[in-house]
């Protein structure tokens, strides 16, 4: 219906038609069409309904930067119809409708506007009860808002993250960015050029300009192998040290650039008048994009509001496509002539100077523009293009430290960046014309190259530097009948902002929070400048004094999937996985690892766990501990390195001895524990918890780089496997194996380590006691772990050896009062709260977190981790996370709880008030059913408190 012939439509492939549906009706477009362009080509101009008043909305900018064209896809809400490409069979629905797009039952809201003034919700929805807002009003408002539907059954998509490094990153592939990237690459820099559009060129690709400029730049770009172009890529923020997230579809590039050139362009601003939101009213750039990118005629009969040369060029483009330009309205005075006036007059276009659009009216139901009023007279038209000025795209520059100002002499927004590795080029730097933008790009590249140390050719001065002309500034006056929208996203009118200032909200940040202006999807792109002018006028100040609100990352919307990255479940299996399965183990995921929970049938799970615990206490058990973190520290400064990382002393640790390791962060909070076995004067073998090893390893590398000690850190977690042989008969089992290690008590005392061969397998053995029993932990190369497991199982058979799983291990350690990092600790747990003062060296001058725990100790403790013991046969046992109360107020919580077969009762670890830590104190715990139970405090070690069993 509105499709133009070639050569219009640079982005579409007419040989590949695509069928899709919108609101249940079938439509056809071409490969390369966006949803909005394909619908426009078929005459469907209404795309959505507005947020508050449910007014019909259509294309505004064709940049996807506003809420007018947000639609619902089967598995994605809030999709930008102006950017989202169509695909075969795609089902698209409108958002924010009650019923259908054509028959929206909530359109009645447009008639009730007088009862919904700005900020009404702050006063209206406070009663009648205290919880009325949460229980009654908020659910109603959320249902009415209609901001899309999340499909919880949508198929998973693949998301990816990767790292990208370059000398120069150029954001924006318009004429300025294009020339900057080429200049930097031709000088030998490694350059990345990114642009959010599917093609490069910016205004060169849709504006009325010489096509040879774009083709010439493109040919130069193609000849540069060191220039990488990323199209369809949004730079969604600037962070310290030039770290920028580039989002290309479902991929996130974590980008680090030595120099950054921001050529992000300018944002066209809409005009403010009554009914300025009707479908058929669009920015001049939107009309040009429809024409040149998608081959779509934006209307049949047009009025053009032009306060600059771009508006005149838009009028000429409309004429070229067969659109009747009824009148061009130029609000500037007659002495401000455009060089294009003669061309338009020669084509029979009437030009009215010193006038503006006063109001618009729509067809039935405001579904499309019908006419506009100029100078008191109504002009029939179905298209109004608006070109009254623009604002520099300030978001990224402001995040990089730029300051937004306002030049009163030219009535323009300005951006000033501090001296550093970020540069501006093109329209964002204040240039208007194509040739000026190209020169600006070269200058920005020269500045970046100079900072990089590259040879820079002298930049010739711009041939005829132009004197900046004052821009047109629309006089914004509230229409008596309203519906003069400043923020299309939030349905905010001029009177709403004026009323906010009357309420006393004079500062722009307060106006934003009271009215929600700039909080929608456009984030103020089309409303910030007009809002600043309205507030300035209402408060008697200048626009420069008002300013604009803070621009924070992200610049645009980003999916949670992109932030999360790959969502495929990571799965790791120990070298002994097949052995566990063969023994009928119930395997469960623990983080990424699959581990045996218990051995036996599910119907006998409780009995199986009980028998495994008793086997360890009375005989001997075998546990696969291969998932433990295993780190090797080598070098002359290995002892000093561990001294700084952990709380205990390791520099003076004797060779062949094992010591407990407790790691803190800079805040003095416990983040990991393990053991360190000194194998040689310059070599330690350190274990870490399964869940924390990645962080511990990363921290070790970080501190190693910071301290510059002579050490190397190796992560052997996957390379080595571990077996824990534990129980009163553990020594007998190992002595039955062929070995060159003497496992006798005197030769291999508690907290010692040995290297040697066991059953023909090279091992590192540590005698430690997590279960509280005689225990030996055997670590060996993972490739030989199955052979070692088989040998231990065979040697232990006469002694009743039984493999045990995670649940038995959890209860065994709980009986000894041993903590689990992340379960019995949280983000603020200190060693003193755990009763681990013995694990903190008082003599070392420094370790990570030392100063913090000393400062926190001076503040005093409020809680303590203690043991709780419940009566035998008690039926109401609190679960983990149940609250510990004191005087009716929460003071702590249960961290671990379980039934101890050895003690015949339930036991727990819990945080209690520091005054209740003494043995015999009674504390109240609130069970899941709400009942309070009292239980006595006991020492951490419920079983064998003297630790005699582990030292036999």
mmCIF file of C-alpha atoms in Angstrom, residues 37-271:
data_model
loop_
_atom_site.group_PDB
_atom_site.id
_atom_site.type_symbol
_atom_site.label_atom_id
_atom_site.label_comp_id
_atom_site.label_asym_id
_atom_site.label_seq_id
_atom_site.Cartn_x
_atom_site.Cartn_y
_atom_site.Cartn_z
ATOM 1 C CA UNK A 37 8.309 -0.492 8.782
ATOM 2 C CA UNK A 38 6.500 -3.607 7.540
ATOM 3 C CA UNK A 39 3.282 -2.532 9.274
ATOM 4 C CA UNK A 40 3.638 1.020 7.957
ATOM 5 C CA UNK A 41 4.078 -0.335 4.452
ATOM 6 C CA UNK A 42 0.731 -2.087 4.887
ATOM 7 C CA UNK A 43 -1.007 0.993 6.259
ATOM 8 C CA UNK A 44 -1.020 -0.070 9.920
ATOM 9 C CA UNK A 45 0.149 3.034 11.775
ATOM 10 C CA UNK A 46 -1.162 2.377 15.280
ATOM 11 C CA UNK A 47 1.360 0.175 17.107
ATOM 12 C CA UNK A 48 0.519 0.521 20.791
ATOM 13 C CA UNK A 49 -1.420 2.420 23.429
ATOM 14 C CA UNK A 50 0.073 4.949 25.785
ATOM 15 C CA UNK A 51 1.016 4.126 29.363
ATOM 16 C CA UNK A 52 -1.477 6.231 31.310
ATOM 17 C CA UNK A 53 -4.267 7.403 29.031
ATOM 18 C CA UNK A 54 -4.279 4.486 26.556
ATOM 19 C CA UNK A 55 -4.062 6.822 23.579
ATOM 20 C CA UNK A 56 -3.174 5.319 20.179
ATOM 21 C CA UNK A 57 0.518 5.675 19.446
ATOM 22 C CA UNK A 58 2.627 5.074 16.348
ATOM 23 C CA UNK A 59 6.018 5.752 14.846
ATOM 24 C CA UNK A 60 7.875 8.722 16.332
ATOM 25 C CA UNK A 61 11.602 8.357 15.664
ATOM 26 C CA UNK A 62 12.287 4.987 13.947
ATOM 27 C CA UNK A 63 15.233 4.628 16.323
ATOM 28 C CA UNK A 64 13.581 2.432 18.966
ATOM 29 C CA UNK A 65 14.275 5.089 21.589
ATOM 30 C CA UNK A 66 10.741 5.630 22.877
ATOM 31 C CA UNK A 67 7.723 3.758 24.213
ATOM 32 C CA UNK A 68 5.433 4.591 21.289
ATOM 33 C CA UNK A 69 6.396 1.473 19.395
ATOM 34 C CA UNK A 70 6.916 -1.145 22.086
ATOM 35 C CA UNK A 71 5.204 -4.441 21.249
ATOM 36 C CA UNK A 72 4.786 -7.911 22.713
ATOM 37 C CA UNK A 73 6.538 -10.853 21.081
ATOM 38 C CA UNK A 74 5.719 -14.448 22.040
ATOM 39 C CA UNK A 75 8.667 -14.715 24.412
ATOM 40 C CA UNK A 76 9.690 -11.081 24.861
ATOM 41 C CA UNK A 77 7.831 -8.045 26.193
ATOM 42 C CA UNK A 78 8.708 -4.441 25.376
ATOM 43 C CA UNK A 79 10.303 -5.207 22.021
ATOM 44 C CA UNK A 80 11.091 -2.074 19.992
ATOM 45 C CA UNK A 81 9.025 -2.447 16.809
ATOM 46 C CA UNK A 82 11.141 0.191 15.062
ATOM 47 C CA UNK A 83 14.267 -1.940 15.476
ATOM 48 C CA UNK A 84 13.114 -5.549 15.773
ATOM 49 C CA UNK A 85 13.312 -7.337 12.404
ATOM 50 C CA UNK A 86 10.385 -9.422 11.201
ATOM 51 C CA UNK A 87 10.784 -13.162 10.757
ATOM 52 C CA UNK A 88 8.664 -15.852 9.163
ATOM 53 C CA UNK A 89 5.643 -16.679 11.292
ATOM 54 C CA UNK A 90 6.446 -14.059 13.941
ATOM 55 C CA UNK A 91 3.416 -13.293 16.124
ATOM 56 C CA UNK A 92 3.307 -9.703 17.361
ATOM 57 C CA UNK A 93 0.754 -8.156 19.680
ATOM 58 C CA UNK A 94 0.214 -4.652 20.985
ATOM 59 C CA UNK A 95 0.985 -3.775 24.583
ATOM 60 C CA UNK A 96 -0.919 -1.803 27.180
ATOM 61 C CA UNK A 97 -4.369 -2.678 25.895
ATOM 62 C CA UNK A 98 -7.424 -4.070 27.632
ATOM 63 C CA UNK A 99 -9.190 -6.031 24.952
ATOM 64 C CA UNK A 100 -7.528 -5.252 21.638
ATOM 65 C CA UNK A 101 -5.507 -2.471 20.062
ATOM 66 C CA UNK A 102 -8.496 -1.249 18.055
ATOM 67 C CA UNK A 103 -11.026 -1.656 20.866
ATOM 68 C CA UNK A 104 -9.162 -0.886 24.065
ATOM 69 C CA UNK A 105 -11.644 -0.805 26.927
ATOM 70 C CA UNK A 106 -9.226 1.320 28.960
ATOM 71 C CA UNK A 107 -9.298 4.112 26.382
ATOM 72 C CA UNK A 108 -11.836 5.646 28.762
ATOM 73 C CA UNK A 109 -8.791 6.728 30.814
ATOM 74 C CA UNK A 110 -8.223 9.489 28.270
ATOM 75 C CA UNK A 111 -11.551 11.008 29.357
ATOM 76 C CA UNK A 112 -10.621 10.863 33.042
ATOM 77 C CA UNK A 113 -7.380 12.819 32.871
ATOM 78 C CA UNK A 114 -8.602 15.641 35.098
ATOM 79 C CA UNK A 115 -8.957 13.136 37.934
ATOM 80 C CA UNK A 116 -5.422 11.817 37.476
ATOM 81 C CA UNK A 117 -3.113 14.808 37.974
ATOM 82 C CA UNK A 118 0.612 14.317 38.278
ATOM 83 C CA UNK A 119 1.561 12.761 41.607
ATOM 84 C CA UNK A 120 -2.031 11.794 42.409
ATOM 85 C CA UNK A 121 -0.924 8.339 43.487
ATOM 86 C CA UNK A 122 1.172 9.784 46.321
ATOM 87 C CA UNK A 123 -1.977 11.074 47.979
ATOM 88 C CA UNK A 124 -4.747 8.805 46.762
ATOM 89 C CA UNK A 125 -3.659 5.256 47.489
ATOM 90 C CA UNK A 126 -2.780 5.498 51.159
ATOM 91 C CA UNK A 127 -5.912 3.931 52.654
ATOM 92 C CA UNK A 128 -8.219 2.837 53.973
ATOM 93 C CA UNK A 129 -5.825 0.400 55.699
ATOM 94 C CA UNK A 130 -2.075 0.595 56.230
ATOM 95 C CA UNK A 131 -1.496 -2.248 53.771
ATOM 96 C CA UNK A 132 -3.967 -1.007 51.156
ATOM 97 C CA UNK A 133 -1.214 0.093 48.797
ATOM 98 C CA UNK A 134 0.525 -3.279 48.687
ATOM 99 C CA UNK A 135 -2.556 -5.474 48.950
ATOM 100 C CA UNK A 136 -5.072 -3.583 46.850
ATOM 101 C CA UNK A 137 -3.947 -0.545 44.880
ATOM 102 C CA UNK A 138 -0.559 -1.666 43.570
ATOM 103 C CA UNK A 139 -1.890 -4.906 41.985
ATOM 104 C CA UNK A 140 -4.615 -2.912 40.212
ATOM 105 C CA UNK A 141 -2.156 -0.336 38.890
ATOM 106 C CA UNK A 142 0.276 -2.987 37.731
ATOM 107 C CA UNK A 143 -2.482 -4.762 35.818
ATOM 108 C CA UNK A 144 -3.530 -1.503 34.206
ATOM 109 C CA UNK A 145 0.031 -0.531 33.284
ATOM 110 C CA UNK A 146 0.206 -3.408 30.816
ATOM 111 C CA UNK A 147 3.960 -3.312 30.323
ATOM 112 C CA UNK A 148 4.162 -6.637 28.545
ATOM 113 C CA UNK A 149 3.960 -10.233 29.654
ATOM 114 C CA UNK A 150 6.875 -12.483 30.540
ATOM 115 C CA UNK A 151 6.462 -15.994 29.143
ATOM 116 C CA UNK A 152 7.828 -18.270 31.845
ATOM 117 C CA UNK A 153 7.631 -21.225 29.450
ATOM 118 C CA UNK A 154 9.582 -19.558 26.658
ATOM 119 C CA UNK A 155 12.392 -21.695 25.252
ATOM 120 C CA UNK A 156 15.862 -20.893 26.487
ATOM 121 C CA UNK A 157 18.068 -18.800 24.258
ATOM 122 C CA UNK A 158 21.813 -18.971 24.014
ATOM 123 C CA UNK A 159 23.630 -16.002 25.508
ATOM 124 C CA UNK A 160 27.339 -15.414 25.342
ATOM 125 C CA UNK A 161 30.000 -13.187 26.825
ATOM 126 C CA UNK A 162 33.419 -12.463 25.415
ATOM 127 C CA UNK A 163 36.267 -10.034 26.008
ATOM 128 C CA UNK A 164 37.367 -7.414 23.511
ATOM 129 C CA UNK A 165 40.467 -5.202 23.664
ATOM 130 C CA UNK A 166 41.465 -2.436 21.293
ATOM 131 C CA UNK A 167 43.519 0.722 21.015
ATOM 132 C CA UNK A 168 40.578 2.863 19.958
ATOM 133 C CA UNK A 169 36.864 2.209 20.327
ATOM 134 C CA UNK A 170 34.629 4.439 18.220
ATOM 135 C CA UNK A 171 30.978 4.462 19.271
ATOM 136 C CA UNK A 172 28.708 5.542 16.447
ATOM 137 C CA UNK A 173 29.272 4.859 12.755
ATOM 138 C CA UNK A 174 27.861 8.072 11.363
ATOM 139 C CA UNK A 175 30.032 10.443 9.324
ATOM 140 C CA UNK A 176 32.066 11.548 12.370
ATOM 141 C CA UNK A 177 32.590 8.051 13.758
ATOM 142 C CA UNK A 178 33.300 6.691 10.296
ATOM 143 C CA UNK A 179 36.043 9.217 9.616
ATOM 144 C CA UNK A 180 37.491 8.874 13.139
ATOM 145 C CA UNK A 181 37.743 5.087 12.865
ATOM 146 C CA UNK A 182 39.353 5.266 9.420
ATOM 147 C CA UNK A 183 41.866 7.911 10.499
ATOM 148 C CA UNK A 184 42.861 5.920 13.582
ATOM 149 C CA UNK A 185 43.146 2.644 11.677
ATOM 150 C CA UNK A 186 45.157 4.207 8.846
ATOM 151 C CA UNK A 187 47.624 5.405 11.491
ATOM 152 C CA UNK A 188 48.133 1.794 12.602
ATOM 153 C CA UNK A 189 45.887 1.619 15.669
ATOM 154 C CA UNK A 190 43.762 -1.414 16.452
ATOM 155 C CA UNK A 191 40.240 -0.002 16.060
ATOM 156 C CA UNK A 192 36.722 -1.212 16.819
ATOM 157 C CA UNK A 193 33.799 0.715 15.338
ATOM 158 C CA UNK A 194 30.356 -0.099 16.727
ATOM 159 C CA UNK A 195 26.897 1.140 15.859
ATOM 160 C CA UNK A 196 23.449 0.201 17.145
ATOM 161 C CA UNK A 197 21.969 0.137 13.647
ATOM 162 C CA UNK A 198 22.090 -2.858 11.278
ATOM 163 C CA UNK A 199 24.123 -0.792 8.834
ATOM 164 C CA UNK A 200 26.775 1.895 9.059
ATOM 165 C CA UNK A 201 26.711 5.458 7.827
ATOM 166 C CA UNK A 202 24.303 7.140 10.217
ATOM 167 C CA UNK A 203 22.741 10.177 8.555
ATOM 168 C CA UNK A 204 24.713 9.367 5.385
ATOM 169 C CA UNK A 205 22.486 6.312 4.929
ATOM 170 C CA UNK A 206 19.113 8.043 5.214
ATOM 171 C CA UNK A 207 19.683 11.802 4.923
ATOM 172 C CA UNK A 208 19.557 13.870 1.774
ATOM 173 C CA UNK A 209 23.257 13.943 0.987
ATOM 174 C CA UNK A 210 25.741 12.948 -1.712
ATOM 175 C CA UNK A 211 25.873 9.094 -1.819
ATOM 176 C CA UNK A 212 29.498 9.219 -2.944
ATOM 177 C CA UNK A 213 30.512 10.357 0.554
ATOM 178 C CA UNK A 214 29.276 7.116 2.100
ATOM 179 C CA UNK A 215 30.638 4.918 -0.670
ATOM 180 C CA UNK A 216 34.035 6.628 -0.473
ATOM 181 C CA UNK A 217 34.312 6.130 3.276
ATOM 182 C CA UNK A 218 33.109 2.519 2.949
ATOM 183 C CA UNK A 219 35.769 1.649 0.389
ATOM 184 C CA UNK A 220 38.498 3.049 2.645
ATOM 185 C CA UNK A 221 37.129 1.106 5.587
ATOM 186 C CA UNK A 222 37.107 -2.204 3.713
ATOM 187 C CA UNK A 223 40.819 -1.832 2.993
ATOM 188 C CA UNK A 224 41.743 -1.733 6.695
ATOM 189 C CA UNK A 225 42.224 -5.181 8.303
ATOM 190 C CA UNK A 226 42.901 -3.574 11.701
ATOM 191 C CA UNK A 227 39.439 -1.970 11.792
ATOM 192 C CA UNK A 228 36.665 -4.197 13.124
ATOM 193 C CA UNK A 229 33.047 -3.147 12.588
ATOM 194 C CA UNK A 230 30.272 -4.299 14.916
ATOM 195 C CA UNK A 231 26.820 -3.406 13.598
ATOM 196 C CA UNK A 232 23.633 -3.945 15.554
ATOM 197 C CA UNK A 233 25.740 -3.323 18.642
ATOM 198 C CA UNK A 234 24.700 -1.049 21.499
ATOM 199 C CA UNK A 235 27.316 0.525 23.724
ATOM 200 C CA UNK A 236 25.295 0.411 26.900
ATOM 201 C CA UNK A 237 27.491 2.298 29.316
ATOM 202 C CA UNK A 238 30.879 3.744 30.176
ATOM 203 C CA UNK A 239 32.718 2.588 33.292
ATOM 204 C CA UNK A 240 36.055 3.375 34.891
ATOM 205 C CA UNK A 241 39.248 2.811 32.892
ATOM 206 C CA UNK A 242 37.373 2.763 29.586
ATOM 207 C CA UNK A 243 35.447 -0.431 30.271
ATOM 208 C CA UNK A 244 32.376 -0.498 28.041
ATOM 209 C CA UNK A 245 29.716 -3.186 27.561
ATOM 210 C CA UNK A 246 28.899 -3.714 23.885
ATOM 211 C CA UNK A 247 25.709 -5.722 23.329
ATOM 212 C CA UNK A 248 25.245 -7.368 19.957
ATOM 213 C CA UNK A 249 22.084 -9.442 19.982
ATOM 214 C CA UNK A 250 22.586 -12.120 22.611
ATOM 215 C CA UNK A 251 26.309 -11.497 22.981
ATOM 216 C CA UNK A 252 27.997 -9.164 25.450
ATOM 217 C CA UNK A 253 31.448 -7.849 24.579
ATOM 218 C CA UNK A 254 33.294 -6.796 27.722
ATOM 219 C CA UNK A 255 35.371 -4.143 26.057
ATOM 220 C CA UNK A 256 38.489 -2.432 27.314
ATOM 221 C CA UNK A 257 39.761 0.383 25.106
ATOM 222 C CA UNK A 258 42.831 2.546 25.566
ATOM 223 C CA UNK A 259 41.065 5.473 23.912
ATOM 224 C CA UNK A 260 37.355 6.019 23.235
ATOM 225 C CA UNK A 261 35.785 8.312 20.658
ATOM 226 C CA UNK A 262 32.092 8.988 21.213
ATOM 227 C CA UNK A 263 30.366 9.894 17.965
ATOM 228 C CA UNK A 264 26.884 9.178 19.255
ATOM 229 C CA UNK A 265 25.160 11.917 17.292
ATOM 230 C CA UNK A 266 22.202 14.047 18.278
ATOM 231 C CA UNK A 267 18.628 13.231 19.225
ATOM 232 C CA UNK A 268 15.825 14.932 17.310
ATOM 233 C CA UNK A 269 13.360 16.682 19.586
ATOM 234 C CA UNK A 270 9.583 16.635 19.115
ATOM 235 C CA UNK A 271 7.461 19.786 19.165
#
